[in-house]
mmCIF file of C-alpha atoms in Angstrom:
data_model
loop_
_atom_site.group_PDB
_atom_site.id
_atom_site.type_symbol
_atom_site.label_atom_id
_atom_site.label_comp_id
_atom_site.label_asym_id
_atom_site.label_seq_id
_atom_site.Cartn_x
_atom_site.Cartn_y
_atom_site.Cartn_z
ATOM 1 C CA MET A 1 37.414 -40.495 -77.621
ATOM 2 C CA LYS A 2 38.018 -43.275 -74.926
ATOM 3 C CA LYS A 3 40.612 -40.589 -73.814
ATOM 4 C CA VAL A 4 38.132 -37.620 -73.814
ATOM 5 C CA LEU A 5 35.384 -39.669 -71.968
ATOM 6 C CA LEU A 6 38.098 -40.307 -69.538
ATOM 7 C CA ALA A 7 39.529 -36.952 -69.054
ATOM 8 C CA SER A 8 35.812 -35.552 -69.004
ATOM 9 C CA ALA A 9 35.143 -37.800 -65.903
ATOM 10 C CA CYS A 10 38.192 -36.806 -64.478
ATOM 11 C CA VAL A 11 36.875 -33.357 -64.549
ATOM 12 C CA PHE A 12 33.399 -33.660 -63.267
ATOM 13 C CA ALA A 13 34.927 -35.702 -60.233
ATOM 14 C CA LEU A 14 37.136 -33.045 -59.463
ATOM 15 C CA ALA A 15 34.291 -30.227 -60.021
ATOM 16 C CA ALA A 16 31.681 -32.292 -57.773
ATOM 17 C CA PRO A 17 32.989 -31.574 -54.212
ATOM 18 C CA ALA A 18 33.491 -27.894 -54.839
ATOM 19 C CA SER A 19 29.610 -27.652 -56.362
ATOM 20 C CA ALA A 20 28.278 -29.373 -53.493
ATOM 21 C CA ALA A 21 30.499 -27.240 -50.644
ATOM 22 C CA ASP A 22 28.715 -24.277 -52.713
ATOM 23 C CA LEU A 23 25.758 -25.385 -52.458
ATOM 24 C CA ALA A 24 25.977 -26.563 -48.758
ATOM 25 C CA ALA A 25 26.763 -22.294 -47.975
ATOM 26 C CA ARG A 26 23.685 -20.404 -46.637
ATOM 27 C CA PRO A 27 23.540 -16.799 -45.962
ATOM 28 C CA TYR A 28 23.406 -15.891 -42.363
ATOM 29 C CA THR A 29 20.504 -13.579 -41.860
ATOM 30 C CA LYS A 30 20.473 -12.165 -38.178
ATOM 31 C CA ALA A 31 16.908 -12.375 -36.107
ATOM 32 C CA PRO A 32 14.772 -9.509 -35.908
ATOM 33 C CA ALA A 33 14.996 -7.894 -32.464
ATOM 34 C CA PRO A 34 11.670 -8.495 -30.286
ATOM 35 C CA VAL A 35 9.054 -5.840 -30.341
ATOM 36 C CA ALA A 36 8.632 -3.917 -27.534
ATOM 37 C CA SER A 37 5.200 -1.651 -26.661
ATOM 38 C CA VAL A 38 5.249 1.335 -25.921
ATOM 39 C CA TYR A 39 2.206 2.983 -24.386
ATOM 40 C CA ASN A 40 1.598 6.816 -25.444
ATOM 41 C CA TRP A 41 -1.061 8.260 -22.610
ATOM 42 C CA THR A 42 -1.918 11.231 -24.188
ATOM 43 C CA GLY A 43 -5.296 11.578 -25.301
ATOM 44 C CA PHE A 44 -9.060 11.646 -24.649
ATOM 45 C CA TYR A 45 -10.631 8.610 -23.128
ATOM 46 C CA LEU A 46 -13.921 7.649 -21.945
ATOM 47 C CA GLY A 47 -15.097 5.059 -19.337
ATOM 48 C CA ILE A 48 -17.389 3.448 -17.211
ATOM 49 C CA VAL A 49 -16.576 3.235 -12.726
ATOM 50 C CA GLY A 50 -18.658 2.044 -9.863
ATOM 51 C CA GLY A 51 -18.269 1.380 -6.471
ATOM 52 C CA GLY A 52 -18.971 1.857 -2.846
ATOM 53 C CA ALA A 53 -19.276 4.596 -0.417
ATOM 54 C CA TRP A 54 -19.742 5.404 3.051
ATOM 55 C CA GLU A 55 -20.018 8.180 5.534
ATOM 56 C CA ASN A 56 -17.042 8.965 7.593
ATOM 57 C CA SER A 57 -18.936 9.093 10.696
ATOM 58 C CA SER A 58 -19.042 7.330 14.436
ATOM 59 C CA ASP A 59 -22.815 7.687 14.458
ATOM 60 C CA ASP A 60 -25.003 5.141 14.058
ATOM 61 C CA PRO A 61 -26.787 4.749 11.511
ATOM 62 C CA ARG A 62 -24.066 6.338 8.959
ATOM 63 C CA MET A 63 -24.643 6.449 4.965
ATOM 64 C CA GLN A 64 -23.040 3.489 2.708
ATOM 65 C CA GLY A 65 -24.127 1.942 0.026
ATOM 66 C CA GLY A 66 -22.984 1.613 -3.780
ATOM 67 C CA PHE A 67 -23.158 3.797 -7.503
ATOM 68 C CA VAL A 68 -22.195 3.193 -10.870
ATOM 69 C CA GLY A 69 -21.436 6.040 -13.779
ATOM 70 C CA GLY A 70 -19.202 7.305 -16.216
ATOM 71 C CA THR A 71 -16.153 8.983 -16.634
ATOM 72 C CA VAL A 72 -14.635 11.425 -19.051
ATOM 73 C CA GLY A 73 -10.905 13.083 -19.013
ATOM 74 C CA TYR A 74 -7.838 13.918 -21.203
ATOM 75 C CA ASN A 75 -4.116 13.010 -20.437
ATOM 76 C CA TRP A 76 -0.792 14.668 -21.259
ATOM 77 C CA GLN A 77 2.310 12.562 -21.061
ATOM 78 C CA THR A 78 5.900 14.187 -20.579
ATOM 79 C CA SER A 79 8.696 11.260 -20.511
ATOM 80 C CA ASN A 80 7.670 9.206 -17.269
ATOM 81 C CA VAL A 81 5.217 11.920 -15.938
ATOM 82 C CA VAL A 82 1.398 11.764 -16.830
ATOM 83 C CA PHE A 83 -1.048 14.762 -16.049
ATOM 84 C CA GLY A 84 -4.357 15.660 -16.862
ATOM 85 C CA ILE A 85 -8.079 15.932 -15.951
ATOM 86 C CA GLU A 86 -11.123 14.034 -15.168
ATOM 87 C CA ALA A 87 -14.763 14.164 -14.517
ATOM 88 C CA ASP A 88 -17.056 11.597 -13.291
ATOM 89 C CA GLY A 89 -20.795 11.418 -12.370
ATOM 90 C CA ALA A 90 -22.966 8.594 -11.172
ATOM 91 C CA TRP A 91 -26.293 7.431 -10.031
ATOM 92 C CA ALA A 92 -26.276 6.250 -6.372
ATOM 93 C CA ASP A 93 -27.773 4.439 -3.568
ATOM 94 C CA VAL A 94 -25.646 5.773 -0.447
ATOM 95 C CA ASN A 95 -28.272 5.688 2.528
ATOM 96 C CA ALA A 96 -29.268 5.790 6.529
ATOM 97 C CA SER A 97 -32.525 5.878 8.316
ATOM 98 C CA ALA A 98 -33.323 5.761 11.562
ATOM 99 C CA THR A 99 -36.981 5.314 13.575
ATOM 100 C CA GLY A 100 -37.875 6.896 17.083
ATOM 101 C CA LEU A 101 -40.641 8.096 19.003
ATOM 102 C CA VAL A 102 -41.299 11.883 19.137
ATOM 103 C CA ASP A 103 -43.438 14.386 20.771
ATOM 104 C CA PHE A 104 -46.210 15.944 18.830
ATOM 105 C CA GLY A 105 -48.554 17.986 20.732
ATOM 106 C CA GLY A 106 -48.349 15.055 23.667
ATOM 107 C CA ALA A 107 -48.243 11.913 21.664
ATOM 108 C CA LEU A 108 -45.804 10.162 21.219
ATOM 109 C CA VAL A 109 -45.430 9.179 17.525
ATOM 110 C CA PRO A 110 -43.073 6.689 15.607
ATOM 111 C CA THR A 111 -40.951 8.832 13.108
ATOM 112 C CA THR A 112 -38.670 7.638 10.988
ATOM 113 C CA VAL A 113 -35.745 10.089 9.204
ATOM 114 C CA SER A 114 -33.917 8.854 6.412
ATOM 115 C CA SER A 115 -31.058 10.962 4.070
ATOM 116 C CA ARG A 116 -30.130 9.174 0.563
ATOM 117 C CA ILE A 117 -27.492 9.914 -2.043
ATOM 118 C CA ASP A 118 -28.935 9.514 -5.221
ATOM 119 C CA ALA A 119 -26.053 11.068 -7.231
ATOM 120 C CA LEU A 120 -22.747 12.389 -6.943
ATOM 121 C CA GLY A 121 -19.488 13.109 -9.023
ATOM 122 C CA THR A 122 -16.280 14.884 -9.230
ATOM 123 C CA VAL A 123 -13.896 17.320 -11.835
ATOM 124 C CA ARG A 124 -10.267 16.580 -10.735
ATOM 125 C CA GLY A 125 -6.892 17.137 -11.641
ATOM 126 C CA ARG A 126 -4.453 14.129 -11.571
ATOM 127 C CA ILE A 127 -0.938 13.854 -11.971
ATOM 128 C CA GLY A 128 0.907 10.311 -11.595
ATOM 129 C CA TRP A 129 4.240 8.537 -12.855
ATOM 130 C CA LEU A 130 4.644 5.522 -14.679
ATOM 131 C CA ALA A 131 5.586 3.047 -12.806
ATOM 132 C CA SER A 132 6.114 1.225 -16.299
ATOM 133 C CA PRO A 133 5.048 2.040 -19.857
ATOM 134 C CA SER A 134 1.691 0.598 -18.972
ATOM 135 C CA VAL A 135 1.223 1.263 -15.270
ATOM 136 C CA LEU A 136 0.401 4.546 -13.911
ATOM 137 C CA LEU A 137 0.634 5.724 -9.983
ATOM 138 C CA TYR A 138 -1.200 8.650 -9.235
ATOM 139 C CA ALA A 139 -2.668 11.169 -6.818
ATOM 140 C CA THR A 140 -5.998 13.480 -7.792
ATOM 141 C CA GLY A 141 -7.729 16.259 -6.240
ATOM 142 C CA GLY A 142 -10.662 18.859 -7.202
ATOM 143 C CA TYR A 143 -14.258 19.802 -6.844
ATOM 144 C CA ALA A 144 -16.915 16.754 -5.458
ATOM 145 C CA TRP A 145 -20.766 17.141 -5.360
ATOM 146 C CA ILE A 146 -23.815 15.170 -4.179
ATOM 147 C CA ASN A 147 -27.237 14.782 -4.419
ATOM 148 C CA ASN A 148 -28.858 14.248 -1.067
ATOM 149 C CA LYS A 149 -32.545 13.863 -0.565
ATOM 150 C CA ILE A 150 -33.732 13.777 3.891
ATOM 151 C CA SER A 151 -37.152 12.436 4.339
ATOM 152 C CA VAL A 152 -39.001 12.323 7.544
ATOM 153 C CA SER A 153 -42.262 10.235 7.908
ATOM 154 C CA ALA A 154 -44.337 10.250 10.732
ATOM 155 C CA PRO A 155 -48.187 9.133 9.958
ATOM 156 C CA PRO A 156 -50.260 10.176 9.983
ATOM 157 C CA VAL A 157 -48.823 13.440 11.527
ATOM 158 C CA LEU A 158 -45.966 14.426 8.860
ATOM 159 C CA SER A 159 -44.319 13.625 5.783
ATOM 160 C CA LEU A 160 -41.653 15.567 4.551
ATOM 161 C CA SER A 161 -38.951 14.986 1.733
ATOM 162 C CA GLU A 162 -36.489 17.478 0.645
ATOM 163 C CA SER A 163 -33.509 17.376 -2.005
ATOM 164 C CA GLN A 164 -30.517 19.639 -1.764
ATOM 165 C CA PHE A 165 -27.298 19.840 -3.913
ATOM 166 C CA HIS A 166 -24.222 19.736 -1.903
ATOM 167 C CA SER A 167 -20.546 20.915 -3.289
ATOM 168 C CA GLY A 168 -17.266 20.546 -1.641
ATOM 169 C CA TRP A 169 -13.806 19.019 -2.368
ATOM 170 C CA THR A 170 -11.903 15.411 -2.956
ATOM 171 C CA VAL A 171 -8.318 14.247 -2.566
ATOM 172 C CA GLY A 172 -7.205 10.834 -3.524
ATOM 173 C CA ALA A 173 -4.963 8.518 -5.023
ATOM 174 C CA GLY A 174 -5.570 5.441 -7.360
ATOM 175 C CA VAL A 175 -3.099 2.816 -9.966
ATOM 176 C CA GLU A 176 -4.368 2.309 -13.777
ATOM 177 C CA ALA A 177 -2.810 -0.364 -16.462
ATOM 178 C CA MET A 178 -2.826 -0.776 -20.105
ATOM 179 C CA PHE A 179 -4.178 -4.239 -20.176
ATOM 180 C CA ALA A 180 -5.024 -4.185 -24.196
ATOM 181 C CA PRO A 181 -4.623 -1.745 -27.071
ATOM 182 C CA ASN A 182 -7.142 1.289 -26.289
ATOM 183 C CA TRP A 183 -7.902 -0.175 -22.978
ATOM 184 C CA SER A 184 -7.409 0.168 -19.276
ATOM 185 C CA VAL A 185 -8.732 -0.736 -15.741
ATOM 186 C CA LYS A 186 -8.120 1.492 -12.713
ATOM 187 C CA GLY A 187 -8.846 1.275 -9.037
ATOM 188 C CA GLU A 188 -9.558 4.647 -7.072
ATOM 189 C CA TYR A 189 -9.992 5.715 -3.520
ATOM 190 C CA LEU A 190 -11.756 8.937 -2.856
ATOM 191 C CA TYR A 191 -12.245 11.176 0.040
ATOM 192 C CA ARG A 192 -14.819 13.297 -0.287
ATOM 193 C CA SER A 193 -15.935 16.672 1.795
ATOM 194 C CA LEU A 194 -19.315 18.416 1.281
ATOM 195 C CA GLY A 195 -20.344 21.590 2.662
ATOM 196 C CA GLY A 196 -23.715 21.371 4.970
ATOM 197 C CA GLU A 197 -27.148 22.963 3.656
ATOM 198 C CA THR A 198 -30.234 23.587 5.253
ATOM 199 C CA TYR A 199 -33.646 21.354 4.803
ATOM 200 C CA PHE A 200 -37.325 22.398 5.369
ATOM 201 C CA SER A 201 -36.495 25.662 6.407
ATOM 202 C CA GLY A 202 -39.866 26.769 5.846
ATOM 203 C CA VAL A 203 -41.022 24.456 8.602
ATOM 204 C CA PHE A 204 -38.096 23.289 10.827
ATOM 205 C CA PRO A 205 -34.947 24.021 9.325
ATOM 206 C CA VAL A 206 -32.209 21.077 9.770
ATOM 207 C CA ASN A 207 -28.775 21.731 8.641
ATOM 208 C CA THR A 208 -27.039 18.956 7.956
ATOM 209 C CA GLY A 209 -23.242 19.565 8.776
ATOM 210 C CA THR A 210 -20.449 18.790 6.819
ATOM 211 C CA LEU A 211 -20.982 15.501 5.204
ATOM 212 C CA ASP A 212 -17.647 13.307 4.938
ATOM 213 C CA LEU A 213 -17.526 10.250 2.820
ATOM 214 C CA HIS A 214 -14.764 7.289 1.721
ATOM 215 C CA THR A 215 -15.439 5.956 -1.583
ATOM 216 C CA VAL A 216 -13.709 3.443 -3.325
ATOM 217 C CA GLN A 217 -14.179 2.557 -7.073
ATOM 218 C CA VAL A 218 -12.926 0.638 -10.100
ATOM 219 C CA GLY A 219 -13.146 1.813 -13.597
ATOM 220 C CA VAL A 220 -12.470 0.840 -17.186
ATOM 221 C CA ASN A 221 -11.555 3.394 -19.857
ATOM 222 C CA TYR A 222 -11.522 3.309 -23.661
ATOM 223 C CA HIS A 223 -8.426 5.907 -24.901
ATOM 224 C CA PHE A 224 -8.645 7.255 -28.323
ATOM 225 C CA GLY A 225 -6.061 7.771 -30.727
ATOM 226 C CA GLY A 226 -4.236 4.246 -29.958
ATOM 227 C CA PRO A 227 -2.089 4.465 -27.142
ATOM 228 C CA VAL A 228 0.044 1.609 -28.189
ATOM 229 C CA VAL A 229 3.185 1.907 -30.747
ATOM 230 C CA ALA A 230 5.042 -0.358 -31.417
ATOM 231 C CA LYS A 231 9.081 0.080 -31.360
ATOM 232 C CA TYR A 232 12.061 -2.516 -32.137
#
């Protein structure tokens, strides 16, 4: 019996290091690759836009002011090129006024003439290049419009006001960047040239001539359809 116990002890003593070695070994598992975000710009989007406008004129006073409104558009992406169509419309307060003495039948009467753009918008094409998966540099151009109101006040002799719709064209450029899933922010410059219209044709016709505007605007867009795709 003693010999059996001694033999068993020797077997356990020899087996113990091998068992410990087996327990220490761990299978090697490769860490997963980091996740990269790939932005798909294709799809509809809605947004808000606001900014400032000023008349391209050396005359003083010249119209200037601000505007705020909404945007709707659709993008198509092919490789690093994004192109699409966008429309926007905004409420505006872009104005100028001047006061002087006007001769009414031999009497000099203080007269104020003011011009105010109360709405403006565009329908444009866009084409751009992805500087990175989340940053789009683009050029844009198309149709532009404004609604303008001219008022003449010479109390108690005269008080007139009339609104006209002006149409024209616009060109510009901008940058847009995705900052969160489905969300982007943009900055944009547009040059707008609007054709002249005749006011007060039944009294004393006044033609505005071409109205040219510079506008700088920023916007935030929500993109439908989940523009962010996780890729390993």
